[in-house]
Amino acid sequence: MSSTVDRRRPVLLISVVTVLAVAIVAWLVWPSSGGAQVQRSTQGPYTVQLSVEDPRQGGNVFALTVTGATPDVVTLEPVMPRMGHALAPSPAIAEGPGRFRTGDVLLPMSGQWEITVSLRGPSGATQHVFPLLVK
């Protein structure tokens, strides 16, 4: 009887570890509907709120709200420092007072990105860097 219990323990342990490993992998790769990611930064005369709906590999539209001073030019530049990727800056178009939106900004791979928002206007120029995890 003791030998039967001893033989079952390794099988049970392996089964539990396998189930946990599968659950963790499924959780990591399961597509999420994370919703909008909203971040805020203040530098100099500008406070910038960056919003992106469920950031993903491929095209993403970024919405920006700027308070404080009014910028003349707003651009958004994605950089992936770990991989050495830097994409060309994308202009953000004014939609109304203090509200800007980009066109589709292509993020070619998943991982940790840094989104640099540059503002220039009569009150000066600033850069705001936002971390963004793309799935």
mmCIF file of C-alpha atoms in Angstrom:
data_model
loop_
_atom_site.group_PDB
_atom_site.id
_atom_site.type_symbol
_atom_site.label_atom_id
_atom_site.label_comp_id
_atom_site.label_asym_id
_atom_site.label_seq_id
_atom_site.Cartn_x
_atom_site.Cartn_y
_atom_site.Cartn_z
ATOM 1 C CA MET A 1 0.000 0.000 0.000
ATOM 2 C CA SER A 2 2.820 2.382 0.863
ATOM 3 C CA SER A 3 4.477 1.771 -2.521
ATOM 4 C CA THR A 4 1.237 2.675 -4.373
ATOM 5 C CA VAL A 5 1.043 6.022 -2.545
ATOM 6 C CA ASP A 6 4.737 6.676 -3.233
ATOM 7 C CA ARG A 7 4.210 6.080 -6.978
ATOM 8 C CA ARG A 8 1.216 8.435 -7.122
ATOM 9 C CA ARG A 9 3.003 11.418 -5.567
ATOM 10 C CA PRO A 10 5.331 12.146 -8.524
ATOM 11 C CA VAL A 11 2.442 11.739 -10.975
ATOM 12 C CA LEU A 12 0.265 14.093 -8.927
ATOM 13 C CA LEU A 13 3.082 16.626 -8.572
ATOM 14 C CA ILE A 14 3.826 16.561 -12.314
ATOM 15 C CA SER A 15 0.111 16.937 -13.098
ATOM 16 C CA VAL A 16 -0.270 19.952 -10.792
ATOM 17 C CA VAL A 17 2.853 21.652 -12.188
ATOM 18 C CA THR A 18 1.673 21.030 -15.770
ATOM 19 C CA VAL A 19 -1.782 22.478 -15.100
ATOM 20 C CA LEU A 20 -0.244 25.564 -13.455
ATOM 21 C CA ALA A 21 2.197 26.068 -16.342
ATOM 22 C CA VAL A 22 -0.599 25.821 -18.929
ATOM 23 C CA ALA A 23 -2.751 28.261 -16.930
ATOM 24 C CA ILE A 24 0.072 30.805 -16.696
ATOM 25 C CA VAL A 25 0.890 30.586 -20.418
ATOM 26 C CA ALA A 26 -2.806 30.919 -21.332
ATOM 27 C CA TRP A 27 -3.148 33.986 -19.094
ATOM 28 C CA LEU A 28 -0.082 35.641 -20.656
ATOM 29 C CA VAL A 29 -1.078 35.099 -24.292
ATOM 30 C CA TRP A 30 -4.854 35.433 -23.985
ATOM 31 C CA PRO A 31 -6.020 38.522 -25.887
ATOM 32 C CA SER A 32 -7.288 41.092 -23.472
ATOM 33 C CA SER A 33 -9.738 43.889 -23.895
ATOM 34 C CA GLY A 34 -7.727 46.059 -21.564
ATOM 35 C CA GLY A 35 -9.653 49.160 -22.542
ATOM 36 C CA ALA A 36 -8.142 52.604 -22.744
ATOM 37 C CA GLN A 37 -4.770 53.306 -21.186
ATOM 38 C CA VAL A 38 -4.613 56.873 -19.911
ATOM 39 C CA GLN A 39 -1.442 58.543 -18.597
ATOM 40 C CA ARG A 40 -0.617 62.110 -17.601
ATOM 41 C CA SER A 41 2.619 64.137 -17.526
ATOM 42 C CA THR A 42 3.490 67.751 -16.696
ATOM 43 C CA GLN A 43 6.636 69.399 -18.076
ATOM 44 C CA GLY A 44 7.122 73.158 -18.213
ATOM 45 C CA PRO A 45 3.945 74.969 -19.268
ATOM 46 C CA TYR A 46 2.181 71.853 -20.610
ATOM 47 C CA THR A 47 0.213 69.055 -18.969
ATOM 48 C CA VAL A 48 -0.381 66.205 -21.407
ATOM 49 C CA GLN A 49 -2.855 63.361 -21.081
ATOM 50 C CA LEU A 50 -2.174 60.471 -23.475
ATOM 51 C CA SER A 51 -4.903 57.938 -24.193
ATOM 52 C CA VAL A 52 -4.829 54.851 -26.416
ATOM 53 C CA GLU A 53 -7.547 52.211 -26.681
ATOM 54 C CA ASP A 54 -6.240 48.669 -26.048
ATOM 55 C CA PRO A 55 -2.664 49.135 -27.403
ATOM 56 C CA ARG A 56 -1.743 46.332 -29.787
ATOM 57 C CA GLN A 57 0.674 45.310 -32.484
ATOM 58 C CA GLY A 58 -0.356 47.125 -35.654
ATOM 59 C CA GLY A 59 -2.155 50.451 -36.037
ATOM 60 C CA ASN A 60 -3.056 52.488 -32.943
ATOM 61 C CA VAL A 61 -4.738 55.888 -32.652
ATOM 62 C CA PHE A 62 -3.536 58.143 -29.827
ATOM 63 C CA ALA A 63 -5.659 60.895 -28.284
ATOM 64 C CA LEU A 64 -3.955 63.774 -26.485
ATOM 65 C CA THR A 65 -5.370 66.432 -24.203
ATOM 66 C CA VAL A 66 -3.091 69.396 -23.508
ATOM 67 C CA THR A 67 -3.769 71.903 -20.743
ATOM 68 C CA GLY A 68 -1.773 74.876 -19.542
ATOM 69 C CA ALA A 69 -0.224 76.618 -22.535
ATOM 70 C CA THR A 70 -1.426 76.074 -26.100
ATOM 71 C CA PRO A 71 1.110 74.361 -28.405
ATOM 72 C CA ASP A 72 1.397 75.079 -32.125
ATOM 73 C CA VAL A 73 2.941 71.700 -32.995
ATOM 74 C CA VAL A 74 2.341 68.296 -31.359
ATOM 75 C CA THR A 75 4.092 65.110 -32.487
ATOM 76 C CA LEU A 76 4.200 61.560 -31.162
ATOM 77 C CA GLU A 77 7.250 59.313 -31.591
ATOM 78 C CA PRO A 78 7.264 55.600 -30.613
ATOM 79 C CA VAL A 79 10.594 54.123 -29.485
ATOM 80 C CA MET A 80 11.366 50.566 -28.362
ATOM 81 C CA PRO A 81 14.672 51.030 -26.504
ATOM 82 C CA ARG A 82 15.338 47.344 -25.793
ATOM 83 C CA MET A 83 15.165 46.438 -29.469
ATOM 84 C CA GLY A 84 16.688 49.644 -30.839
ATOM 85 C CA HIS A 85 13.540 50.562 -32.798
ATOM 86 C CA ALA A 86 12.606 54.199 -33.337
ATOM 87 C CA LEU A 87 9.786 55.188 -35.650
ATOM 88 C CA ALA A 88 9.331 58.488 -37.451
ATOM 89 C CA PRO A 89 7.369 61.103 -35.491
ATOM 90 C CA SER A 90 3.644 61.226 -36.278
ATOM 91 C CA PRO A 91 1.857 64.578 -36.254
ATOM 92 C CA ALA A 92 -1.093 64.987 -33.915
ATOM 93 C CA ILE A 93 -3.892 66.987 -35.514
ATOM 94 C CA ALA A 94 -5.936 69.481 -33.472
ATOM 95 C CA GLU A 95 -9.556 68.395 -32.998
ATOM 96 C CA GLY A 96 -10.524 71.295 -30.768
ATOM 97 C CA PRO A 97 -9.042 73.496 -28.054
ATOM 98 C CA GLY A 98 -6.403 71.391 -26.290
ATOM 99 C CA ARG A 99 -7.477 68.142 -28.017
ATOM 100 C CA PHE A 100 -5.280 66.332 -30.546
ATOM 101 C CA ARG A 101 -5.397 62.951 -32.301
ATOM 102 C CA THR A 102 -2.936 60.979 -34.400
ATOM 103 C CA GLY A 103 -3.724 58.884 -37.421
ATOM 104 C CA ASP A 104 -2.902 55.180 -37.254
ATOM 105 C CA VAL A 105 0.529 54.850 -35.632
ATOM 106 C CA LEU A 106 2.048 51.487 -36.561
ATOM 107 C CA LEU A 107 3.675 49.611 -33.678
ATOM 108 C CA PRO A 108 5.307 46.686 -35.519
ATOM 109 C CA MET A 109 5.848 44.397 -32.539
ATOM 110 C CA SER A 110 4.561 43.676 -29.061
ATOM 111 C CA GLY A 111 6.589 44.591 -25.993
ATOM 112 C CA GLN A 112 7.547 47.655 -23.961
ATOM 113 C CA TRP A 113 7.485 50.920 -25.921
ATOM 114 C CA GLU A 114 8.156 54.526 -24.945
ATOM 115 C CA ILE A 115 5.881 57.111 -26.533
ATOM 116 C CA THR A 116 7.512 60.555 -26.707
ATOM 117 C CA VAL A 117 5.080 63.434 -27.135
ATOM 118 C CA SER A 118 6.809 66.642 -28.253
ATOM 119 C CA LEU A 119 5.092 70.014 -27.963
ATOM 120 C CA ARG A 120 6.248 73.345 -29.349
ATOM 121 C CA GLY A 121 4.573 76.725 -29.037
ATOM 122 C CA PRO A 122 4.973 80.336 -27.884
ATOM 123 C CA SER A 123 5.401 79.157 -24.270
ATOM 124 C CA GLY A 124 8.300 76.849 -25.138
ATOM 125 C CA ALA A 125 9.064 73.283 -26.160
ATOM 126 C CA THR A 126 8.818 70.127 -24.045
ATOM 127 C CA GLN A 127 8.933 66.372 -24.389
ATOM 128 C CA HIS A 128 6.802 63.952 -22.378
ATOM 129 C CA VAL A 129 7.743 60.254 -22.315
ATOM 130 C CA PHE A 130 5.047 57.662 -21.591
ATOM 131 C CA PRO A 131 5.697 53.924 -21.088
ATOM 132 C CA LEU A 132 3.367 51.698 -23.106
ATOM 133 C CA LEU A 133 3.083 47.903 -23.031
ATOM 134 C CA VAL A 134 1.841 46.550 -26.357
ATOM 135 C CA LYS A 135 0.359 43.048 -26.465
#
